[in-house]
């Protein structure tokens, strides 16, 4: 760029003195600097040299970088495309840092003009932009109007032919309002109990207002739950971000949701609200956004800036409509009652008369000896016919107390003989005339005679028993005893003989009754009871008894004990007693008495009881110690799993060695209580595995772990396995039997049978083929699945009980499935929720919770391909798998 200016004239002035600045020289220098900074500047200066090379060098050293930057900026300004790219890089940051108010004021005119020109140029573009925004609102408004119309039509049709409908038509005529308005006024009874204002982005609760007498749990928890439900539905069904749940209904409660730009207003309504209530709630939400839009957008949990919102929400919870208490139309009711009371009275009397007749017929049918063959009512009269036993109740007498008019009853009865036991008993009593000592009674539909009677009466009773009809009750006279003197004497004699047979030391060899005399003979020990004294109290005449007894020495232990006591004179320290038919001597005695006792034991008859004196101890200290040691050794030898190889007593000390199974008793523990001094015992034991069946059974039980239906027992030295078990366990038991046979131990598994699970398998197949199906997006089965759940619960309980009886434990795996609609994570969650729901429903039907296991399979285990005709509906299910332990 070239500048043309007038020549500059420098003032001509000399320095006044040496200390002053040479102004002329300074001016020349500045002009030269300016000329070198802008080479294109060609001003003419009077008296100034044109150029100085040194100044050019100075210019490059001082301002070369600035000159380069100025050149780049100049080039950038001259190129529009590069300038637009540079401005675009910083425009977003500049707009973000600029104050909102100033930026809005600066951009508003330009944006308005641009929008106006765009609409004038192409109106369709704006239509396409606003279509997704306004269409859902228009569609929702139209839907609400349609719902409002249908609600009004539905309530009108529901009450049009009812008593309330007649009353409300009268009110419509009286007030001049339309019939539909009156119907909605009385039928749509509601009350808004809770209002929640929830932030759309974070799901945090902004405000909560509750109506009077309304209860709820934690409001923040309810807000989080509603937000979670919204997110779950969006993720499961790929809904757009601006959509959301509109209405949720649970019993008598409804949740209405209105969505705003920054917050969602949820109303909890009890009852049947009108559709117009949507407009009222929506107006409240719009007012809140108009007044607090900035605070709602920036809400982070601090509601201090939104304190006035609760006052507006309070207007929502005050919305309600209660049942109107208008006067009752008594005139209409009175007219209706004048017509209905006589008709109702006639119908009631007719029904009451029929009920009384049916009660009388039922009473006759329960009477023994009466059979009602036919009964009917015709023309206000009652007719009845049938069979009647003469011993039964009189049907005419049964009419009393039934309030049935006997004059209207026409009966026709045929007499017959009933085979009921009570009637047969009455006839037998009337024909046999049993004596006072005989009692006839009915026992289990049999007639039983008990007591004592002469033989003539018994013969008559036997004849009557044979004459009874084959279809009648049995007449049992076996418990009637003959009371003739000969029979009574024979009975007393047999009781006496039986008493003698039980006496020790008496043997009855022969007894008989001949010509009214009693004869008996046999053997009798002098120490036994006297047979003659035993006659007292038996009612047998001693003068008619002829007995012949031979004396002998009985080998009964009690008699042998008496004789040993009389011959040996045992000291006070020895006690003789009978143990298991053996005579046992216990205590302490001198060796002289022990020798005499041994001699007496040898002299006892071989057929008599054994005389055991092994428990009589010698009272000398050496003998006592040796006795204690031998007792200890005997105790060890009797222990299974212990083999005594060598034992000696030397120098007052005791030495013992042998083999010991680790499962056997500890020899050191067995020393306690034996009286052997522990310090004098020296033992050496080697460990080994005993083949004693008891130890083998313990090892088999620990290694095989038999089921409850299998029992291991020892029979004659063999280990026998009895019961039922699964095939896998039987194979393990057979392998163990083969291993033990090499050691000489017999493990008998021949009585082990494979567990018969045929019935269980049939029921198992029925359970595993049962599926519980669900609607799309639902985790609770529909009402059509209730019979399936009832049947499945019964089958599971039956299978678990049968499995326990068979010795196995059943477990049931509930696997939830879903179709391929939605995200995989949501499908996995909903499948697990379905399985948990079925477990809760089965538990409610009596299935023990420990029997049920759950898992969610999502879409990984489809029953049919998803692309088939019934793929999605079939795959939304819960299947059952049965496992046996």
PDB file of N, CA and C in Angstrom, residues 641-645 657-661 684-688:
ATOM      1  N   UNK A 641     -10.566-105.282  66.351  1.00  0.00           N
ATOM      2  CA  UNK A 641      -9.500-104.437  65.817  1.00  0.00           C
ATOM      3  C   UNK A 641      -8.239-104.453  66.650  1.00  0.00           C
ATOM      4  N   UNK A 642      -8.160-105.252  67.730  1.00  0.00           N
ATOM      5  CA  UNK A 642      -6.956-105.353  68.558  1.00  0.00           C
ATOM      6  C   UNK A 642      -6.545-106.828  68.632  1.00  0.00           C
ATOM      7  N   UNK A 643      -5.284-107.099  68.292  1.00  0.00           N
ATOM      8  CA  UNK A 643      -4.746-108.466  68.338  1.00  0.00           C
ATOM      9  C   UNK A 643      -3.574-108.457  69.318  1.00  0.00           C
ATOM     10  N   UNK A 644      -3.733-109.204  70.417  1.00  0.00           N
ATOM     11  CA  UNK A 644      -2.661-109.311  71.406  1.00  0.00           C
ATOM     12  C   UNK A 644      -1.711-110.417  70.948  1.00  0.00           C
ATOM     13  N   UNK A 645      -0.477-110.038  70.586  1.00  0.00           N
ATOM     14  CA  UNK A 645       0.495-111.018  70.107  1.00  0.00           C
ATOM     15  C   UNK A 645       1.278-111.641  71.263  1.00  0.00           C
ATOM     16  N   UNK A 657       2.252-106.515  73.659  1.00  0.00           N
ATOM     17  CA  UNK A 657       2.497-106.017  72.298  1.00  0.00           C
ATOM     18  C   UNK A 657       1.504-106.687  71.358  1.00  0.00           C
ATOM     19  N   UNK A 658       1.302-106.059  70.182  1.00  0.00           N
ATOM     20  CA  UNK A 658       0.364-106.622  69.207  1.00  0.00           C
ATOM     21  C   UNK A 658       0.025-105.613  68.122  1.00  0.00           C
ATOM     22  N   UNK A 659      -1.126-105.848  67.481  1.00  0.00           N
ATOM     23  CA  UNK A 659      -1.595-105.027  66.360  1.00  0.00           C
ATOM     24  C   UNK A 659      -2.861-104.285  66.790  1.00  0.00           C
ATOM     25  N   UNK A 660      -3.056-103.062  66.204  1.00  0.00           N
ATOM     26  CA  UNK A 660      -4.230-102.244  66.553  1.00  0.00           C
ATOM     27  C   UNK A 660      -4.706-101.470  65.334  1.00  0.00           C
ATOM     28  N   UNK A 661      -6.024-101.589  65.072  1.00  0.00           N
ATOM     29  CA  UNK A 661      -6.647-100.825  63.976  1.00  0.00           C
ATOM     30  C   UNK A 661      -6.885 -99.392  64.457  1.00  0.00           C
ATOM     31  N   UNK A 684       3.453-101.988  73.262  1.00  0.00           N
ATOM     32  CA  UNK A 684       4.001-101.674  71.941  1.00  0.00           C
ATOM     33  C   UNK A 684       2.987-102.169  70.896  1.00  0.00           C
ATOM     34  N   UNK A 685       2.376-101.222  70.167  1.00  0.00           N
ATOM     35  CA  UNK A 685       1.325-101.568  69.212  1.00  0.00           C
ATOM     36  C   UNK A 685       1.714-101.118  67.813  1.00  0.00           C
ATOM     37  N   UNK A 686       1.436-101.983  66.828  1.00  0.00           N
ATOM     38  CA  UNK A 686       1.648-101.689  65.406  1.00  0.00           C
ATOM     39  C   UNK A 686       0.269-101.476  64.750  1.00  0.00           C
ATOM     40  N   UNK A 687       0.164-100.422  63.935  1.00  0.00           N
ATOM     41  CA  UNK A 687      -1.113-100.148  63.265  1.00  0.00           C
ATOM     42  C   UNK A 687      -1.323-101.091  62.080  1.00  0.00           C
ATOM     43  N   UNK A 688      -2.587-101.479  61.846  1.00  0.00           N
ATOM     44  CA  UNK A 688      -2.966-102.301  60.695  1.00  0.00           C
ATOM     45  C   UNK A 688      -4.443-102.060  60.415  1.00  0.00           C
TER      46      UNK A 688
END
